[in-house]
């Protein structure tokens, strides 16, 4: 909440100074410019590319895949997490599998996904979902486990059917943990989309960045990187904005407890 | 007509060591509609187990519970259990109004007058003006009032209360006791109350069952006939009040 309202002046200043340093450093050493063009040139490349079109198309492809993957992961992760967190025998049944798959670097399944789904949107979304589900799943399970039994018994004494207890008591009570999982998932989803696009794509910012690098067009390459960074930043901000609204009750509670 | 019958109820718990310990020995009792009855006993005597079994939240090891002529095999309708831990039992993500409305929603009442009814209950428990506060913004006593309003919104014929005022300070406690008695005489709900505070039980109830230590059994039944409305000063000052208190105390000690 505070992080949203507060304008961090010194933070932006140091960020600006770093860019300036880069700008002059790069201009002072023309030989380096192939590898490290000055930010002004990157911005110019970004402008050119935005006007002439391809970058915007790549951006929208990446955003589309990200949204598909992220929302699918959220749905799967939260639903599965609530069920596994609530029904202990189910969790026991799948615990070993989860603990075996979860620590594996998710990019390792990209070849498997290519093998099964070919090169295309569905492969990239599938890989993204695979990686993003884990933090959401684990945090949701954790959240459900931390719910006090009194709360569940309260739902039962009011004769809520099982599914309503899950939906109206367990889900909101676990929401602080779920939100943490969703926030971690946000950056993971973006990492996986770009990585998968680099490995096997003909569209998207990941593909664009790698393609420009191979054409020795470093201005465009950095423009692509810059765009991915802005995308990540924007998504994170949007997330915080929604979270501040949805979890208003929680923020006040925490502020009270730490006061 | 008896609204609640407990017949030969006992409950054993299996410990992690594999041994089984008895929480409730053998309890039989009957509650008439409209009564205010209490169970008093030393802490750890299985009072909560007894109430959970009546509420259908625990399965007894032997015996049975009958509410409204139906054997209990899960939370029965028309009955709500109110917990001591209001801070764990209230929905932190719902406002006072939202919590009270939950009681109505659980009844299937989502109509337009639900809001009005919730509002009325909030006024009734003395929380008018706090509708839009979250539970954590309220004091302990106020939170328990919210829990009471939420339970009443469900319109239970039988309200079970598990040491509801146990974690409140002494003054707040007296206040809530009087509020509860006022609500009870207005709404005619049957109340089964559990406490380890002997004087609280005498002040509130029409009948008291004294429980022994684990495995708990009823060692005495006492009718309390102080006129109502009762008064925190004059009722408690009666000589008979102290006699009953001392009598119960001795019985629990032995």
CSV table of C-alpha atoms in Angstrom, one decimal:
chain,number,residue,atom,x,y,z
A,1,UNK,CA,0.0,0.0,0.0
A,2,UNK,CA,2.6,2.5,1.1
A,3,UNK,CA,5.0,1.3,-1.6
A,4,UNK,CA,2.3,2.4,-4.1
A,5,UNK,CA,1.7,5.8,-2.8
A,6,UNK,CA,5.2,6.8,-1.9
A,7,UNK,CA,7.3,8.4,-4.6
A,8,UNK,CA,10.9,7.2,-4.0
A,9,UNK,CA,12.8,10.3,-5.2
A,10,UNK,CA,16.3,9.1,-4.3
A,11,UNK,CA,15.6,5.8,-5.9
A,12,UNK,CA,14.6,7.3,-9.2
A,13,UNK,CA,17.6,9.7,-9.0
A,14,UNK,CA,20.1,7.0,-8.6
A,15,UNK,CA,18.4,5.1,-11.4
A,16,UNK,CA,18.7,8.2,-13.7
A,17,UNK,CA,22.3,8.7,-12.7
A,18,UNK,CA,23.2,5.2,-13.7
A,19,UNK,CA,21.6,5.7,-17.1
A,20,UNK,CA,23.5,8.9,-17.6
A,21,UNK,CA,26.8,7.2,-16.6
A,22,UNK,CA,26.0,4.5,-19.2
A,23,UNK,CA,25.2,7.1,-21.8
A,24,UNK,CA,28.5,9.0,-21.4
A,25,UNK,CA,30.5,5.9,-20.9
A,26,UNK,CA,29.2,4.4,-24.1
A,27,UNK,CA,29.7,7.6,-26.1
A,28,UNK,CA,33.3,7.9,-24.8
A,29,UNK,CA,34.1,4.4,-26.1
A,30,UNK,CA,32.7,4.0,-29.6
A,31,UNK,CA,34.3,0.6,-30.0
A,32,UNK,CA,32.0,-0.7,-27.2
A,33,UNK,CA,28.9,0.7,-28.8
A,34,UNK,CA,28.2,-2.5,-30.7
A,35,UNK,CA,27.8,-4.3,-27.4
A,36,UNK,CA,26.6,-1.5,-25.3
A,37,UNK,CA,24.9,1.3,-27.3
A,38,UNK,CA,24.0,4.5,-25.3
A,39,UNK,CA,20.5,4.5,-23.9
A,40,UNK,CA,19.5,7.4,-26.2
A,41,UNK,CA,20.2,5.1,-29.2
A,42,UNK,CA,18.2,2.3,-27.6
A,43,UNK,CA,15.3,4.7,-27.0
A,44,UNK,CA,15.6,5.9,-30.6
A,45,UNK,CA,15.5,2.3,-31.8
A,46,UNK,CA,12.5,1.6,-29.6
A,47,UNK,CA,10.7,4.7,-31.1
A,48,UNK,CA,11.5,3.6,-34.7
A,49,UNK,CA,10.4,0.1,-34.1
A,50,UNK,CA,7.3,1.1,-32.3
A,51,UNK,CA,6.3,3.4,-35.2
A,52,UNK,CA,7.1,0.9,-37.9
A,53,UNK,CA,5.3,-1.9,-36.1
A,54,UNK,CA,7.1,-5.1,-35.4
A,55,UNK,CA,7.9,-4.5,-31.8
A,56,UNK,CA,4.3,-3.7,-30.9
A,57,UNK,CA,3.2,-6.9,-32.6
A,58,UNK,CA,5.8,-8.9,-30.6
A,59,UNK,CA,4.8,-7.2,-27.4
A,60,UNK,CA,1.2,-8.0,-27.8
A,61,UNK,CA,2.0,-11.6,-28.6
A,62,UNK,CA,4.1,-11.9,-25.4
A,63,UNK,CA,1.4,-10.2,-23.3
A,64,UNK,CA,-1.2,-12.5,-24.7
A,65,UNK,CA,0.8,-15.6,-23.9
A,66,UNK,CA,1.6,-14.3,-20.5
A,67,UNK,CA,-2.0,-13.6,-19.7
A,68,UNK,CA,-3.1,-17.0,-20.9
A,69,UNK,CA,-0.4,-18.7,-18.9
A,70,UNK,CA,-0.7,-16.7,-15.8
A,71,UNK,CA,-4.5,-16.9,-15.4
A,72,UNK,CA,-4.5,-20.6,-16.2
A,73,UNK,CA,-1.8,-21.1,-13.6
A,74,UNK,CA,-3.7,-19.1,-11.0
A,75,UNK,CA,-6.9,-21.1,-11.6
A,76,UNK,CA,-5.1,-24.5,-11.5
A,77,UNK,CA,-2.7,-23.5,-8.6
A,78,UNK,CA,-5.4,-22.1,-6.3
A,79,UNK,CA,-8.0,-24.8,-6.9
A,80,UNK,CA,-5.5,-27.6,-6.6
A,81,UNK,CA,-3.9,-26.0,-3.6
A,82,UNK,CA,-7.1,-25.6,-1.7
A,83,UNK,CA,-8.1,-29.2,-2.4
A,84,UNK,CA,-4.7,-30.6,-1.5
A,85,UNK,CA,-4.4,-28.3,1.5
A,86,UNK,CA,-7.8,-29.3,2.9
A,87,UNK,CA,-7.8,-33.0,2.2
A,88,UNK,CA,-4.8,-34.4,3.9
A,89,UNK,CA,-4.9,-37.9,2.3
A,90,UNK,CA,-4.8,-36.3,-1.2
A,91,UNK,CA,-1.8,-34.3,-0.1
A,92,UNK,CA,-0.1,-37.4,1.2
A,93,UNK,CA,-0.8,-39.1,-2.1
A,94,UNK,CA,0.9,-36.4,-4.2
A,95,UNK,CA,3.5,-35.1,-1.8
A,96,UNK,CA,6.4,-37.1,-3.2
A,97,UNK,CA,5.6,-36.3,-6.7
A,98,UNK,CA,5.3,-32.6,-5.9
A,99,UNK,CA,8.5,-32.5,-3.9
A,100,UNK,CA,10.3,-34.3,-6.8
A,101,UNK,CA,9.1,-32.1,-9.6
A,102,UNK,CA,9.1,-28.8,-7.9
A,103,UNK,CA,12.8,-28.2,-7.4
A,104,UNK,CA,13.5,-29.2,-11.0
A,105,UNK,CA,14.4,-26.1,-13.0
A,106,UNK,CA,11.2,-25.6,-15.0
A,107,UNK,CA,13.0,-24.7,-18.3
A,108,UNK,CA,14.1,-28.4,-18.4
A,109,UNK,CA,10.6,-29.3,-19.6
A,110,UNK,CA,10.8,-27.1,-22.6
A,111,UNK,CA,12.2,-29.9,-24.8
A,112,UNK,CA,9.4,-32.2,-23.6
A,113,UNK,CA,6.8,-29.5,-24.4
A,114,UNK,CA,8.3,-29.0,-27.8
A,115,UNK,CA,8.2,-32.8,-28.4
A,116,UNK,CA,4.6,-33.0,-27.4
A,117,UNK,CA,3.1,-29.8,-28.5
A,118,UNK,CA,5.4,-28.6,-31.3
A,119,UNK,CA,6.6,-25.0,-31.7
A,120,UNK,CA,3.8,-22.6,-31.0
A,121,UNK,CA,1.6,-20.8,-28.6
A,122,UNK,CA,0.3,-23.8,-26.8
A,123,UNK,CA,3.8,-25.0,-26.1
A,124,UNK,CA,4.9,-21.7,-24.7
A,125,UNK,CA,1.7,-21.4,-22.6
A,126,UNK,CA,2.1,-24.9,-21.3
A,127,UNK,CA,5.6,-24.4,-20.2
A,128,UNK,CA,4.6,-21.1,-18.5
A,129,UNK,CA,1.8,-22.8,-16.7
A,130,UNK,CA,4.0,-25.6,-15.6
A,131,UNK,CA,6.5,-23.3,-14.0
A,132,UNK,CA,4.0,-20.7,-12.6
A,133,UNK,CA,1.7,-23.2,-10.9
A,134,UNK,CA,4.3,-24.3,-8.4
A,135,UNK,CA,4.7,-21.2,-6.2
A,136,UNK,CA,0.9,-20.6,-6.4
A,137,UNK,CA,0.2,-24.2,-5.5
A,138,UNK,CA,2.7,-24.4,-2.6
A,139,UNK,CA,1.6,-21.1,-1.1
A,140,UNK,CA,-2.0,-22.0,-1.3
A,141,UNK,CA,-1.5,-25.4,0.4
A,142,UNK,CA,0.5,-23.6,3.1
A,143,UNK,CA,-2.2,-21.0,3.5
A,144,UNK,CA,-5.0,-23.6,3.9
A,145,UNK,CA,-2.8,-25.5,6.4
A,146,UNK,CA,-2.4,-22.4,8.5
A,147,UNK,CA,-6.2,-21.9,9.0
A,148,UNK,CA,-7.3,-22.4,12.5
A,149,UNK,CA,-9.7,-25.3,13.1
A,150,UNK,CA,-12.1,-23.0,14.9
A,151,UNK,CA,-12.8,-21.2,11.6
A,152,UNK,CA,-13.6,-24.4,9.8
A,153,UNK,CA,-15.8,-25.6,12.7
A,154,UNK,CA,-17.6,-22.2,12.5
A,155,UNK,CA,-18.4,-22.9,8.9
A,156,UNK,CA,-19.6,-26.4,9.9
A,157,UNK,CA,-21.9,-25.2,12.7
A,158,UNK,CA,-23.6,-22.9,10.3
A,159,UNK,CA,-24.2,-26.0,8.2
A,160,UNK,CA,-22.3,-24.9,5.1
A,161,UNK,CA,-21.9,-27.7,2.6
A,162,UNK,CA,-18.3,-28.8,2.1
A,163,UNK,CA,-17.8,-26.9,-1.2
A,164,UNK,CA,-19.1,-23.7,0.4
A,165,UNK,CA,-16.7,-24.1,3.3
A,166,UNK,CA,-13.9,-24.3,0.7
A,167,UNK,CA,-15.2,-21.4,-1.3
A,168,UNK,CA,-16.4,-19.0,1.4
A,169,UNK,CA,-14.2,-19.8,4.4
A,170,UNK,CA,-11.0,-21.5,3.3
A,171,UNK,CA,-10.4,-19.5,0.2
A,172,UNK,CA,-10.6,-16.0,1.8
A,173,UNK,CA,-8.9,-17.2,4.9
A,174,UNK,CA,-6.0,-18.5,2.9
A,175,UNK,CA,-5.9,-15.5,0.6
A,176,UNK,CA,-2.9,-13.7,2.2
A,177,UNK,CA,-0.8,-16.8,1.3
A,178,UNK,CA,-2.4,-17.1,-2.1
A,179,UNK,CA,-1.5,-13.5,-2.9
A,180,UNK,CA,2.1,-14.2,-2.1
A,181,UNK,CA,2.1,-17.2,-4.4
A,182,UNK,CA,0.4,-15.2,-7.2
A,183,UNK,CA,3.0,-12.4,-6.8
A,184,UNK,CA,5.9,-14.8,-7.1
A,185,UNK,CA,4.2,-16.5,-10.0
A,186,UNK,CA,3.9,-13.2,-11.8
A,187,UNK,CA,7.7,-12.8,-12.4
A,188,UNK,CA,8.1,-16.5,-13.0
A,189,UNK,CA,5.5,-16.5,-15.8
A,190,UNK,CA,7.2,-13.6,-17.5
A,191,UNK,CA,10.6,-15.4,-17.3
A,192,UNK,CA,9.2,-18.5,-18.8
A,193,UNK,CA,7.3,-16.8,-21.6
A,194,UNK,CA,10.4,-15.0,-22.7
A,195,UNK,CA,12.7,-18.0,-22.3
A,196,UNK,CA,10.4,-20.3,-24.2
A,197,UNK,CA,10.1,-17.6,-27.0
A,198,UNK,CA,13.8,-17.5,-27.3
A,199,UNK,CA,14.1,-21.3,-27.5
A,200,UNK,CA,11.3,-21.9,-29.9
A,201,UNK,CA,9.4,-19.0,-31.3
A,202,UNK,CA,8.9,-17.0,-34.4
A,203,UNK,CA,7.1,-14.2,-32.5
A,204,UNK,CA,7.2,-12.5,-29.2
A,205,UNK,CA,9.7,-10.3,-27.4
A,206,UNK,CA,11.9,-13.2,-26.4
A,207,UNK,CA,12.2,-14.2,-30.0
A,208,UNK,CA,12.7,-10.6,-31.0
A,209,UNK,CA,15.6,-10.0,-28.5
A,210,UNK,CA,17.5,-13.1,-29.7
A,211,UNK,CA,16.8,-12.4,-33.3
A,212,UNK,CA,18.1,-8.9,-33.1
A,213,UNK,CA,21.2,-10.1,-31.3
A,214,UNK,CA,21.9,-12.6,-34.1
A,215,UNK,CA,21.5,-9.8,-36.6
A,216,UNK,CA,24.1,-7.8,-34.6
A,217,UNK,CA,21.4,-5.1,-34.2
A,218,UNK,CA,22.2,-4.4,-30.5
A,219,UNK,CA,20.1,-1.2,-30.4
A,220,UNK,CA,17.0,-3.2,-31.2
A,221,UNK,CA,18.1,-6.0,-28.9
A,222,UNK,CA,18.3,-3.6,-26.0
A,223,UNK,CA,15.0,-2.0,-27.0
A,224,UNK,CA,13.4,-5.4,-26.7
A,225,UNK,CA,15.0,-6.0,-23.3
A,226,UNK,CA,13.9,-2.6,-22.1
A,227,UNK,CA,10.4,-3.4,-23.2
A,228,UNK,CA,10.4,-6.7,-21.3
A,229,UNK,CA,11.6,-4.8,-18.2
A,230,UNK,CA,8.9,-2.2,-18.5
A,231,UNK,CA,6.3,-5.0,-19.0
A,232,UNK,CA,7.5,-6.7,-15.8
A,233,UNK,CA,7.5,-3.4,-13.9
A,234,UNK,CA,4.0,-2.6,-15.1
A,235,UNK,CA,2.6,-6.0,-14.3
A,236,UNK,CA,4.0,-5.8,-10.8
A,237,UNK,CA,2.5,-2.4,-10.2
A,238,UNK,CA,-0.9,-3.5,-11.5
A,239,UNK,CA,-0.7,-6.5,-9.2
A,240,UNK,CA,0.0,-4.3,-6.2
A,241,UNK,CA,-2.8,-2.0,-7.2
A,242,UNK,CA,-5.3,-4.9,-7.3
A,243,UNK,CA,-3.9,-6.4,-4.2
A,244,UNK,CA,-4.2,-3.2,-2.2
A,245,UNK,CA,-7.9,-3.1,-3.1
A,246,UNK,CA,-8.7,-6.8,-2.6
A,247,UNK,CA,-6.7,-7.2,0.5
A,248,UNK,CA,-7.6,-4.0,2.2
A,249,UNK,CA,-8.8,-5.8,5.3
A,250,UNK,CA,-5.5,-7.5,5.6
A,251,UNK,CA,-3.3,-4.4,5.3
A,252,UNK,CA,-5.2,-2.6,8.1
A,253,UNK,CA,-4.9,-5.7,10.3
A,254,UNK,CA,-1.1,-6.0,9.7
A,255,UNK,CA,-0.6,-2.3,10.3
A,256,UNK,CA,-2.4,-2.6,13.6
A,257,UNK,CA,-0.4,-5.6,14.7
A,258,UNK,CA,3.0,-4.1,13.9
A,259,UNK,CA,2.0,-0.7,15.3
B,1,UNK,CA,-41.0,-30.3,25.4
B,2,UNK,CA,-37.4,-31.1,25.5
B,3,UNK,CA,-35.4,-29.6,22.8
B,4,UNK,CA,-32.2,-31.4,23.6
B,5,UNK,CA,-31.6,-34.8,25.1
B,6,UNK,CA,-28.2,-36.3,25.9
B,7,UNK,CA,-28.3,-40.0,26.5
B,8,UNK,CA,-25.4,-41.9,28.0
B,9,UNK,CA,-22.8,-39.8,26.1
B,10,UNK,CA,-19.2,-40.7,26.4
B,11,UNK,CA,-16.1,-39.7,24.4
B,12,UNK,CA,-12.7,-41.3,24.3
B,13,UNK,CA,-9.7,-39.8,22.6
B,14,UNK,CA,-6.9,-41.9,21.2
B,15,UNK,CA,-3.6,-40.3,22.1
B,16,UNK,CA,-0.5,-40.4,19.9
B,17,UNK,CA,0.9,-43.1,22.2
B,18,UNK,CA,-2.0,-45.3,21.2
B,19,UNK,CA,-3.6,-45.1,24.6
B,20,UNK,CA,-7.2,-44.0,24.8
B,21,UNK,CA,-8.3,-41.4,27.4
B,22,UNK,CA,-11.8,-40.7,28.4
B,23,UNK,CA,-12.9,-37.1,28.1
B,24,UNK,CA,-16.5,-37.6,29.0
B,25,UNK,CA,-17.6,-40.5,31.2
B,26,UNK,CA,-21.3,-40.9,30.9
B,27,UNK,CA,-23.6,-37.9,30.6
B,28,UNK,CA,-27.3,-37.9,30.5
B,29,UNK,CA,-29.5,-34.8,30.6
B,30,UNK,CA,-32.4,-33.0,29.1
B,31,UNK,CA,-32.9,-29.3,28.2
B,32,UNK,CA,-36.4,-27.8,27.8
B,33,UNK,CA,-37.2,-25.3,25.1
B,34,UNK,CA,-36.6,-21.7,26.3
B,35,UNK,CA,-34.3,-22.7,29.2
B,36,UNK,CA,-30.9,-21.2,30.0
B,37,UNK,CA,-28.7,-24.0,31.3
B,38,UNK,CA,-25.1,-24.2,32.2
B,39,UNK,CA,-22.4,-26.8,32.6
B,40,UNK,CA,-19.8,-25.8,35.2
B,41,UNK,CA,-16.7,-27.8,35.7
B,42,UNK,CA,-12.9,-27.5,36.2
B,43,UNK,CA,-10.9,-26.6,33.2
B,44,UNK,CA,-9.9,-29.6,31.1
B,45,UNK,CA,-12.9,-31.6,32.2
B,46,UNK,CA,-14.2,-32.2,28.7
B,47,UNK,CA,-16.8,-29.4,28.6
B,48,UNK,CA,-15.8,-28.4,25.1
B,49,UNK,CA,-15.9,-32.0,24.0
B,50,UNK,CA,-19.4,-32.3,25.4
B,51,UNK,CA,-20.5,-29.2,23.5
B,52,UNK,CA,-18.8,-30.2,20.3
B,53,UNK,CA,-20.6,-33.5,20.5
B,54,UNK,CA,-24.0,-31.8,21.0
B,55,UNK,CA,-23.2,-29.6,18.1
B,56,UNK,CA,-22.6,-32.6,15.8
B,57,UNK,CA,-19.0,-31.5,15.3
B,58,UNK,CA,-17.6,-34.6,17.1
B,59,UNK,CA,-18.8,-38.1,17.0
B,60,UNK,CA,-19.3,-39.5,20.5
B,61,UNK,CA,-17.8,-42.9,21.4
B,62,UNK,CA,-21.0,-44.1,23.0
B,63,UNK,CA,-24.5,-42.7,23.6
B,64,UNK,CA,-26.4,-40.3,21.6
B,65,UNK,CA,-27.6,-36.7,21.3
B,66,UNK,CA,-31.1,-35.9,20.3
B,67,UNK,CA,-32.0,-32.4,19.1
B,68,UNK,CA,-35.7,-31.8,18.3
B,69,UNK,CA,-36.4,-35.5,18.4
B,70,UNK,CA,-33.7,-36.3,15.8
B,71,UNK,CA,-30.5,-38.1,16.6
B,72,UNK,CA,-27.5,-35.9,15.8
B,73,UNK,CA,-25.1,-37.3,13.2
B,74,UNK,CA,-23.7,-34.0,12.0
B,75,UNK,CA,-24.4,-30.3,12.7
B,76,UNK,CA,-28.2,-30.2,13.2
B,77,UNK,CA,-30.3,-27.4,11.8
B,78,UNK,CA,-31.5,-24.7,14.2
B,79,UNK,CA,-28.4,-25.0,16.3
B,80,UNK,CA,-25.3,-22.9,16.4
B,81,UNK,CA,-22.2,-23.2,18.5
B,82,UNK,CA,-20.5,-20.0,19.6
B,83,UNK,CA,-16.8,-20.4,20.3
B,84,UNK,CA,-14.7,-18.8,23.0
B,85,UNK,CA,-12.1,-17.7,20.5
B,86,UNK,CA,-14.0,-14.9,18.7
B,87,UNK,CA,-10.8,-13.7,17.1
B,88,UNK,CA,-10.4,-17.0,15.3
B,89,UNK,CA,-14.1,-17.6,14.6
B,90,UNK,CA,-14.9,-14.2,13.1
B,91,UNK,CA,-14.3,-13.7,9.4
B,92,UNK,CA,-11.4,-11.2,9.3
B,93,UNK,CA,-12.2,-10.4,5.6
B,94,UNK,CA,-15.7,-9.4,6.3
B,95,UNK,CA,-16.9,-6.2,8.1
B,96,UNK,CA,-19.2,-6.4,11.1
B,97,UNK,CA,-22.2,-6.2,8.8
B,98,UNK,CA,-20.7,-8.9,6.5
B,99,UNK,CA,-20.1,-11.2,9.4
B,100,UNK,CA,-23.6,-10.8,10.7
B,101,UNK,CA,-25.0,-11.2,7.2
B,102,UNK,CA,-23.1,-14.5,7.0
B,103,UNK,CA,-25.5,-15.9,9.6
B,104,UNK,CA,-28.4,-14.9,7.3
B,105,UNK,CA,-26.7,-16.2,4.1
B,106,UNK,CA,-26.1,-19.6,5.8
B,107,UNK,CA,-29.8,-19.7,6.3
B,108,UNK,CA,-30.3,-19.0,2.7
B,109,UNK,CA,-31.6,-15.5,3.3
B,110,UNK,CA,-30.1,-13.2,0.7
B,111,UNK,CA,-33.2,-11.1,0.2
B,112,UNK,CA,-33.4,-7.4,0.4
B,113,UNK,CA,-34.6,-7.4,4.0
B,114,UNK,CA,-31.4,-9.4,5.0
B,115,UNK,CA,-29.5,-6.2,5.2
B,116,UNK,CA,-32.2,-4.6,7.3
B,117,UNK,CA,-32.3,-7.6,9.6
B,118,UNK,CA,-28.5,-7.7,10.0
B,119,UNK,CA,-28.7,-4.0,10.8
B,120,UNK,CA,-31.3,-4.6,13.5
B,121,UNK,CA,-29.2,-7.4,15.1
B,122,UNK,CA,-26.2,-5.1,15.1
B,123,UNK,CA,-28.2,-2.5,17.0
B,124,UNK,CA,-29.6,-5.2,19.3
B,125,UNK,CA,-26.1,-6.3,20.4
B,126,UNK,CA,-25.1,-2.7,20.9
B,127,UNK,CA,-22.8,-2.2,17.9
B,128,UNK,CA,-24.8,0.4,16.0
B,129,UNK,CA,-22.3,2.6,14.1
B,130,UNK,CA,-19.7,-0.1,13.7
B,131,UNK,CA,-21.3,-1.9,10.8
B,132,UNK,CA,-18.4,-1.1,8.4
B,133,UNK,CA,-15.6,-1.8,10.8
B,134,UNK,CA,-13.5,-4.9,10.5
B,135,UNK,CA,-13.3,-7.3,13.5
B,136,UNK,CA,-9.7,-6.3,14.2
B,137,UNK,CA,-10.7,-2.7,14.7
B,138,UNK,CA,-12.9,-3.7,17.6
B,139,UNK,CA,-12.2,-4.6,21.2
B,140,UNK,CA,-12.5,-8.2,22.4
B,141,UNK,CA,-15.9,-7.7,24.0
B,142,UNK,CA,-17.2,-6.0,20.8
B,143,UNK,CA,-15.8,-8.9,18.7
B,144,UNK,CA,-17.7,-11.4,20.8
B,145,UNK,CA,-20.8,-9.3,20.3
B,146,UNK,CA,-20.4,-9.6,16.6
B,147,UNK,CA,-20.1,-13.3,16.9
B,148,UNK,CA,-23.3,-13.4,19.0
B,149,UNK,CA,-25.1,-11.3,16.4
B,150,UNK,CA,-23.9,-13.6,13.6
B,151,UNK,CA,-25.1,-16.6,15.6
B,152,UNK,CA,-28.5,-15.0,16.2
B,153,UNK,CA,-28.8,-14.0,12.6
B,154,UNK,CA,-29.0,-17.7,11.9
B,155,UNK,CA,-32.1,-17.8,14.1
B,156,UNK,CA,-31.1,-20.9,16.1
B,157,UNK,CA,-33.6,-22.4,18.5
B,158,UNK,CA,-30.6,-23.8,20.4
B,159,UNK,CA,-27.5,-21.7,21.0
B,160,UNK,CA,-24.5,-23.4,22.4
B,161,UNK,CA,-21.9,-21.2,24.0
B,162,UNK,CA,-18.4,-22.5,24.8
B,163,UNK,CA,-17.0,-20.2,27.5
B,164,UNK,CA,-17.9,-17.2,25.4
B,165,UNK,CA,-16.7,-14.6,27.9
B,166,UNK,CA,-13.7,-16.6,29.1
B,167,UNK,CA,-11.0,-14.4,27.6
B,168,UNK,CA,-12.6,-11.0,28.3
B,169,UNK,CA,-11.7,-8.7,31.2
B,170,UNK,CA,-14.0,-8.8,34.3
B,171,UNK,CA,-15.9,-5.6,33.6
B,172,UNK,CA,-16.6,-6.4,29.9
B,173,UNK,CA,-17.7,-9.8,31.1
B,174,UNK,CA,-20.4,-8.5,33.4
B,175,UNK,CA,-21.6,-6.2,30.7
B,176,UNK,CA,-21.9,-9.0,28.2
B,177,UNK,CA,-23.6,-11.3,30.7
B,178,UNK,CA,-26.4,-8.7,31.0
B,179,UNK,CA,-26.6,-8.2,27.2
B,180,UNK,CA,-26.9,-11.9,26.8
B,181,UNK,CA,-29.7,-12.2,29.3
B,182,UNK,CA,-31.6,-9.4,27.7
B,183,UNK,CA,-31.2,-11.0,24.3
B,184,UNK,CA,-32.3,-14.3,25.7
B,185,UNK,CA,-35.5,-13.0,27.2
B,186,UNK,CA,-36.3,-11.1,24.1
B,187,UNK,CA,-35.6,-13.8,21.5
B,188,UNK,CA,-36.6,-16.9,23.6
B,189,UNK,CA,-33.7,-18.9,22.3
B,190,UNK,CA,-32.7,-21.9,24.3
B,191,UNK,CA,-29.1,-21.5,25.5
B,192,UNK,CA,-26.7,-24.1,26.7
B,193,UNK,CA,-23.7,-22.4,28.3
B,194,UNK,CA,-20.4,-23.6,29.4
B,195,UNK,CA,-18.1,-21.9,31.8
B,196,UNK,CA,-15.6,-22.6,34.5
B,197,UNK,CA,-16.8,-19.5,36.4
B,198,UNK,CA,-19.2,-20.7,39.0
B,199,UNK,CA,-20.7,-17.3,39.7
B,200,UNK,CA,-21.3,-16.6,36.0
B,201,UNK,CA,-23.2,-19.8,35.7
B,202,UNK,CA,-25.4,-19.0,38.8
B,203,UNK,CA,-26.0,-15.5,37.6
B,204,UNK,CA,-27.1,-16.5,34.1
B,205,UNK,CA,-28.8,-19.8,34.4
B,206,UNK,CA,-32.1,-21.4,35.4
B,207,UNK,CA,-30.4,-24.7,35.8
B,208,UNK,CA,-26.8,-25.8,36.4
B,209,UNK,CA,-25.1,-29.1,35.9
B,210,UNK,CA,-21.9,-29.5,37.9
B,211,UNK,CA,-19.3,-31.6,36.1
B,212,UNK,CA,-16.6,-33.7,37.7
B,213,UNK,CA,-13.0,-33.9,36.6
B,214,UNK,CA,-12.1,-36.1,33.5
B,215,UNK,CA,-13.7,-38.3,32.5
B,216,UNK,CA,-16.5,-35.8,33.3
B,217,UNK,CA,-19.9,-36.9,34.6
B,218,UNK,CA,-22.7,-34.9,36.1
B,219,UNK,CA,-22.2,-34.8,39.9
B,220,UNK,CA,-25.1,-32.4,40.7
B,221,UNK,CA,-28.0,-30.6,39.2
B,222,UNK,CA,-29.0,-27.2,40.7
B,223,UNK,CA,-32.1,-25.1,40.0
B,224,UNK,CA,-31.5,-21.4,40.2
B,225,UNK,CA,-34.6,-19.5,41.0
B,226,UNK,CA,-33.5,-15.9,41.4
B,227,UNK,CA,-36.1,-13.6,39.9
B,228,UNK,CA,-35.4,-12.1,36.5
B,229,UNK,CA,-34.3,-9.6,35.3
B,230,UNK,CA,-31.2,-10.3,37.4
B,231,UNK,CA,-28.9,-7.6,38.7
B,232,UNK,CA,-25.2,-7.7,38.8
B,233,UNK,CA,-25.2,-6.0,42.2
B,234,UNK,CA,-28.3,-7.2,44.1
B,235,UNK,CA,-28.6,-10.8,42.7
B,236,UNK,CA,-25.0,-11.5,43.4
B,237,UNK,CA,-25.3,-9.9,46.9
B,238,UNK,CA,-28.0,-12.4,48.0
B,239,UNK,CA,-27.0,-14.8,50.7
B,240,UNK,CA,-28.4,-17.7,48.7
B,241,UNK,CA,-26.1,-16.8,45.8
B,242,UNK,CA,-23.0,-17.3,48.0
B,243,UNK,CA,-24.4,-20.5,49.4
B,244,UNK,CA,-24.9,-22.0,46.0
B,245,UNK,CA,-21.5,-20.8,44.9
B,246,UNK,CA,-19.8,-22.4,47.9
B,247,UNK,CA,-21.8,-25.6,47.5
B,248,UNK,CA,-20.7,-26.0,43.8
B,249,UNK,CA,-17.2,-25.1,44.6
B,250,UNK,CA,-16.9,-27.8,47.3
B,251,UNK,CA,-18.5,-30.4,44.9
B,252,UNK,CA,-16.0,-29.6,42.2
B,253,UNK,CA,-13.0,-29.7,44.6
B,254,UNK,CA,-13.9,-33.2,46.0
